[in-house]
Amino acid sequence: MKHKSAFVLLAAVPSIVFAADSRPRGVAPDFAKFYKSKDTFKCIYNPSIEVPFGKVNDDYCDCPDGSDEPGTSACSALSHLSPSYPIGASTLKLNSTQALPGFYCKNKGHQGSYIPFEIVNDGVCDYELCCDGSDEFDHAGGVSCPDKCKEIGKEWRKKDEARQKSMTSALKRRKELVVEAQRRRKEVEERITSLGTEIKGQEMKVKSLEEALAEAEKKDRGRMFHGSGKGGKTRVLSGLAKARIQQLRDTLTEVKTQRDDLKSRVKQLEDLLTRFKTEYNPNFNDEGVKQAVRAWDDYAAVDRGATAQDEGVEADILEILKPDSETEGINFAEFENEDEDDVDMLYQLEAYLPASLKEWIAEKYSEFKKFLQTNGVIAVSSDSEVKESPAVTTARTSLSDAEKRLRELTSDRDNHEAEMTKDYGPDSVFRALKGTCVSTDSGEYTYELCWMDKTKQKPKKGGGDTNMGNFVSFGKITVDESLPADGRGLGKGERLTMKYENGQGCWNGPSRSTTVVMACAEKDEIWKVFEEEKCVYRMDVGTAAVCEIVGARKQSEDTVGKDEL
Amino acid sequence: MAAIWYRQTGVSLVVLWVFLLSLFSAIGAVKHGDFKKCDQSGFCKRNRQYADTAKATANSWASPYKLDQPTIKLQNGKLTATILKSLEDSTELVKLPLTVSFLKSGVARIEIDEEKRQKGLIELRHGSKVRKERYNEAADWAIVGGLDLGAAKIKASDKTQTVVQFGPDYTYEAYIYHNPFRVDFMRDGKVHVKLNGKGYMNMEHWRPKIEKPIEEVKEGEVKEGETKESEAPAVEPSIDESTWWEETFGGNTDSKPRGPESVAMDIAFPGYEYVFGIPSHAGPLSLRETRGGGDEKYDEPYRMYNSDVFEYEMDSPMTLYGAIPFMQAHRKNSTVGAFWLNGAETWVDIVKSKSGSNPLSLGTSSSIDTETHWISETGVLDVFVLLGPSPKEIIKTYTDLTGTTSMPPQFAIAYHQCRWNYVTDEDVKDVDRKFDKFNIPFDVIWLDIEYTEGKKYFTWDKQTFPDPLGMQKQLDAHDRKLVAIIDPHIKNAAGYHVSDELKSKDLAVKDKSGDNIYQGWCWPGDSHWSDCFNPTTRKWFEGLFKYKSWEGSATNTFVWNDMNEPSVFNGPEVTMPKDNVHYGGWEHRDLHNINGMTFHNATYTALLNRDKVPKRPFALTRSFFAGSQRLSAMWTGDNQADWSHLATSIPMVLSLNIAGYPFSGADVGGFFGNPSSELLTRWYQAGIFYPFLRAHAHIDTRRREPYLSGEPYTGIITKALRLRYSLLPVWYTAFYESSKTGAPIVRPNYYVHPDDETGFDIDDQFYIAGSGLLTKPVTAEGETKVDVYIADNERYYDYFDYSIIAGAGEDHTLDAPLDKITLLMQGGHIIPRKDRPRRSSGLMKYDPYTLVVVLDSKGYANGTLYIDDGESYDFVDGAHIYRSFEFKDNKLTSDNLSTSGRKTKEYLKSMSKVRIERVIVVTAPSEWESRKEVSVLQDGKKTKTQLFWHKGDGKKASWAVVGNPGVFVGSSWSIDFS
């Protein structure tokens, strides 16, 4: 037999307990009062209609609200889901809403429950809902459903006990998680404080190293000055430099041309593929085409870096490419006629530039070079060293290291500060789970949920992982699911969710996304993964993180009724 | 399921760029470029030219076919003779043996063969090993009865003509003219069908290829999609030899070892303006003219060459997945038909013309003649002429020949939930649970190709379907079934037992060499095709279906045959090369349209024989031919989630129903694409009136099980499905009666009202069998009203509120908001239904019935009800209930219509508690107002039961309810209202 728990409206605790035998079949204690008379029965919602009591449960629907048939399927068609037919004389205002929530199985030895009238006497023993077999009292087609409440009740109680126990442990675990989360928060706070101190220290260090460097440079300049050759050397050098720069400029021009050409070819290809993606016929289920489009989506999704930066590089290059003159670049004429005393200046061309620009150029240069190298445009070669005294080099390295460290520390602190304001769910409990993942096998995939991070699909047959979404936010959803005996299910009610979005783009569909729906459980585990619609996944997940004192009780109330006495 | 792959797929995967580029070039060329137009199909072009010549030279045209008078013999209802064909370039006369069989049913069958080929006196080119005869086995597949010869006598005979009287009481006459050979069929003194009246008859006789070096070169130049334009003017068609010997299309060259061999004939219906049939085409029920083009006419003939047509077009004569070469012509109070029994590629031209010039048509009431021209690539000429005189009799005689739909298991006519694909066994179980949770009934869940291990049929993907039996057990708990797909292509993979056996036992289709197994590309990649024309293949196939062999199959597993056109991704026109060789040495071209039927026939037999005590099989097929209706349900193939496809599905299903194939339906929701909630809802509201009701969706579409739509849609869809379930007694009875008579399950207006000329071409509303239920689905977006055409003077009542709709020969505008299904009840019928909603049809077995008695203007109504166990063949031995209900003179009676057998008693006992719980009388007389009781007579006992009368308000009919009369469905009884 299968679940029908969606329709199981388990009985609330009856305030007055009637003697079971006095109620007609299918009547719950709550409704017993309507069935007390032995002569006539008044339809519950339409008391103006009276039928002889003998017509109660005679398998013919007399009452427009179905209340005369609490124990048969005769009035099961009274539903907005069934075709509607005229129900009575137009002179009467009749209420045709079903008066009863369902057929009540007493389930003595277990819990009483309502089952839908549709499944009464249909020839199927629905033991999960009606363990006493009273739903098949008419033995349609010869079916026989002996009372199994004793075993089922026992089994259920056993499981329920385990479930309760597990709930208790789950609550305990949640408390631990909250403590852990708090600890981690504290850790972060402490870290921020300590980072603050460290940053201050580092700032001072940077300052002192700057001074040290300035000192070293000063000394070095003196050395260079002394070591400089006679007049005329500068001129020679200037000539050489000019030639060399021209050579470099020519090369750069050529490289730029090549790059522009490649850029336009890439653009051409990308346009081709973009058109392919929009124009291919998605109805051909061709795995090859699908893979190609998927791969293209992935490729297209990779951030190619800010274009502004590219524009900067471009502007630099254009700047560099301008021929040297009085107004642009280096005015060689100046050097050609200059005193040799200024030779040191040649070595320190950069010194002419403001410090910030200097640094920026160096950075751009190295980036650009790296770009060219990684793209195979130019060969990797060792940097030609600028001749500089070891003392200056050391000082410079120390300074840049210190500066780097300072930047790191600052960003670390900024991150931690941002972290403090981020939503980690109720009691920030998910702070304790961040960085951990759970996974489960389902069909041809292993699914992985990394808390507050990503959901992933890993094919067992091999091939790359598919990102099913990145954590975006928390939410809530109302669910109504069957709760298996082992408690590994969402049950009924409002549940906390985590929304993971913007995963890998889907063939002929949106980017993958996952809604992680969580219910209280002792162990963190994925219960079920399914594709609700194309590329929209749902994971039903158990975790102690969502157990709450109130929530836990509510959840158990949904499933636990009261034994029929 | 089943779209086409672009044919280069397989080979182009190697290099991504090459592959992508090849796709760019393919975009936009997929649809039309893949399929031939008439002038790309040599024999069609030749025969159309032949007809053009005949027409253009009408005065001087002489058909070269002459009946050799001395050879004429009539014996035991069979006339034999020889037709002599004279040739332009030779004095030789080609002998064509003629047989005309006058059948007991009044049908005349005309067969023409070629003597030289019968005797094998021809030579095949390319050392081909194929058969020398013209293909003559189509009848072995299509015909199952009705061939008993009847009485026939020669009324008159002279040099020019032979007149044969035949049919019921010799009331039919065949005027056989000798020179040129032609035949006029008369009934009631009027000509109804004319064969070769226009002289388009053409049997391209065998001839040796005369090598002309210049011609050779020209032939070599014939390129894809085009045939060489003849230098000669069209008036001399015999000169156009360009398509005689080789034809190339889509990069594939057809070697044509037998040369040109087409058969063609004109069949005219004088005085008949409407012709119906020759499914399957996506167009109106009333067939369009095929010459001229424009708004009303096509400019291409209707084509029948079973094909996996990807994203088929609306309102088109293009071929689809199956073919039934049966056409009926209709005019006021007369229906006649022609059944062109040929399994090869066939084209039909239709032209309508004002008559008057023909003296023989004088006296007919209509002034329009319909002339049709049938052209087949190969085979003998075999045509059945059916003289009616009503639509009912036409279909009866047609199904006497080709068989009726066998009684399906009950679940098969309930709701089927399909998707390409339910991805795991857990997924299937979850869908099963969800339906219950939302209180939506369903009977069958389907698995498309993905359930298999690498598209190897008869296997299960162990990762995704680790426990098929557990899954089927869960389904079985609520009497639900599983349908799994099994296709005819077999993956060419070593170690796959099906493939290994196919090869080792030599059971596959061969390539043109006749020796090598044909290799093509389909879902699994490299594949072979099982040749079900071979009895050994079928026997072997049977074995594969045994529970032991197909592990994971259970007694509630049934089968879906797809791709059996056959679909071959890299073949010409997405199918096999025509020069492939089948069992018996026949070329694929000879039997292409029959191929699909052989496969589902094998499936059906396999399912029948898998249990010790056979149960009724269920198989669904995409490809079909005349006769397929006996064995399988069919669906209209890969449609789209588009309003136009919803609208067209109705004439398509009607067309199949009047062509003897009632068990048909279209994919609810549309296969390709995502329907809007409104479209999906409307499609369900229409789909519940398809005889075969299945929702299906492509793998790339969003999930759309009805419970996902959300309110109000889910509720409305549920209501629609519950309506189908509550009316299952009507549907089941209709299927039973159709299994006896071949009658359509859904019936167009002309069938029900053959004398109402206004309604002959109405194809967007229809009746459900003989129940008097008339529906008109909404098939346009945003529509909230429908115009229902009422043909007759009887009053109609809204099914749900008994509103009165009356007025013959006009449209009635009715409100049809989204939650309203337009369903009317014609006065005069008794409609049995089951009102209690259940999870599946199997769980409704013992539920009581409600009878809705809809009185006609004379206070009369009748109806029938058939019941059996829904799955076994016990009904053959009398284990069934068949009742007639009649309301007459204020008395409702239930009478037995069944004949009892050895299992009757036991069955009736098992059903003895099943009651009629309620009788509703619509348009109940006002005299009943004061009546509180009616008397019931059953088993000689008289009891009283309550009557509740409800007054109508003028717009709505008065109605009355007899509550719980205590009568049983299996008993005879009467209820007296007087």
Short mmCIF file of N, CA, C and O in Angstrom, two decimals, chain B residues 23 35 89 102 113 198 242 340 392 427 463 490 501 635 720 729 761 858 942 974:
data_model
loop_
_atom_site.label_atom_id
_atom_site.label_comp_id
_atom_site.label_asym_id
_atom_site.label_seq_id
_atom_site.Cartn_x
_atom_site.Cartn_y
_atom_site.Cartn_z
N LEU B 23 26.32 21.99 -38.75
CA LEU B 23 25.00 22.31 -38.22
C LEU B 23 24.51 23.65 -38.73
O LEU B 23 23.35 23.82 -39.05
N PHE B 35 12.23 15.79 -46.93
CA PHE B 35 11.16 14.98 -47.51
C PHE B 35 10.84 15.41 -48.94
O PHE B 35 10.90 16.58 -49.28
N ASP B 89 6.53 2.52 -78.80
CA ASP B 89 7.74 2.25 -79.58
C ASP B 89 7.89 0.77 -79.93
O ASP B 89 8.95 0.30 -80.27
N PHE B 102 -16.10 -10.29 -56.95
CA PHE B 102 -17.33 -9.68 -56.44
C PHE B 102 -17.63 -10.34 -55.10
O PHE B 102 -18.03 -11.51 -55.04
N ASP B 113 -2.10 -7.53 -62.46
CA ASP B 113 -0.69 -7.93 -62.28
C ASP B 113 0.00 -7.86 -63.64
O ASP B 113 -0.62 -7.47 -64.64
N LYS B 198 -10.76 8.65 -66.54
CA LYS B 198 -9.93 9.71 -67.12
C LYS B 198 -8.77 9.14 -67.93
O LYS B 198 -8.05 9.88 -68.56
N SER B 242 14.37 9.91 -67.27
CA SER B 242 15.45 10.31 -66.35
C SER B 242 15.32 9.68 -64.97
O SER B 242 16.29 9.55 -64.26
N TRP B 340 -7.24 1.33 -51.65
CA TRP B 340 -6.11 1.10 -52.57
C TRP B 340 -5.06 0.32 -51.80
O TRP B 340 -4.29 0.91 -51.04
N LYS B 392 -21.78 4.22 -42.06
CA LYS B 392 -21.71 3.08 -41.16
C LYS B 392 -21.39 1.80 -41.93
O LYS B 392 -20.52 1.02 -41.52
N ASP B 427 11.61 8.26 -9.30
CA ASP B 427 10.85 9.33 -9.96
C ASP B 427 9.45 8.81 -10.32
O ASP B 427 8.44 9.46 -10.04
N GLN B 463 21.69 2.01 -12.95
CA GLN B 463 21.87 3.13 -12.03
C GLN B 463 20.57 3.85 -11.76
O GLN B 463 20.29 4.24 -10.64
N ILE B 490 18.04 -2.11 -33.29
CA ILE B 490 18.77 -2.87 -32.28
C ILE B 490 20.22 -2.40 -32.29
O ILE B 490 20.88 -2.42 -33.33
N GLU B 501 22.03 -12.16 -31.09
CA GLU B 501 21.11 -13.14 -31.65
C GLU B 501 20.57 -12.70 -33.00
O GLU B 501 20.42 -13.49 -33.92
N TRP B 635 -0.83 6.94 -31.89
CA TRP B 635 -0.96 8.37 -31.60
C TRP B 635 -0.39 9.13 -32.78
O TRP B 635 0.31 8.58 -33.59
N ALA B 720 -11.52 17.46 -15.39
CA ALA B 720 -11.64 16.90 -16.75
C ALA B 720 -11.31 15.41 -16.73
O ALA B 720 -12.04 14.59 -17.30
N PRO B 729 -17.70 3.91 -18.58
CA PRO B 729 -18.68 2.93 -19.08
C PRO B 729 -19.12 3.22 -20.52
O PRO B 729 -19.30 2.29 -21.30
N ASP B 761 -18.55 19.11 -43.69
CA ASP B 761 -17.12 19.37 -43.48
C ASP B 761 -16.81 19.82 -42.05
O ASP B 761 -15.72 20.30 -41.78
N LYS B 858 -40.23 12.62 -28.06
CA LYS B 858 -41.37 11.72 -27.92
C LYS B 858 -41.36 10.98 -26.58
O LYS B 858 -42.10 10.03 -26.38
N LYS B 942 -41.75 -6.65 -6.56
CA LYS B 942 -42.07 -5.25 -6.79
C LYS B 942 -41.74 -4.45 -5.54
O LYS B 942 -42.12 -4.84 -4.44
N SER B 974 -37.26 -3.42 -14.31
CA SER B 974 -37.92 -2.26 -14.89
C SER B 974 -38.34 -1.30 -13.80
O SER B 974 -38.57 -1.69 -12.65
#
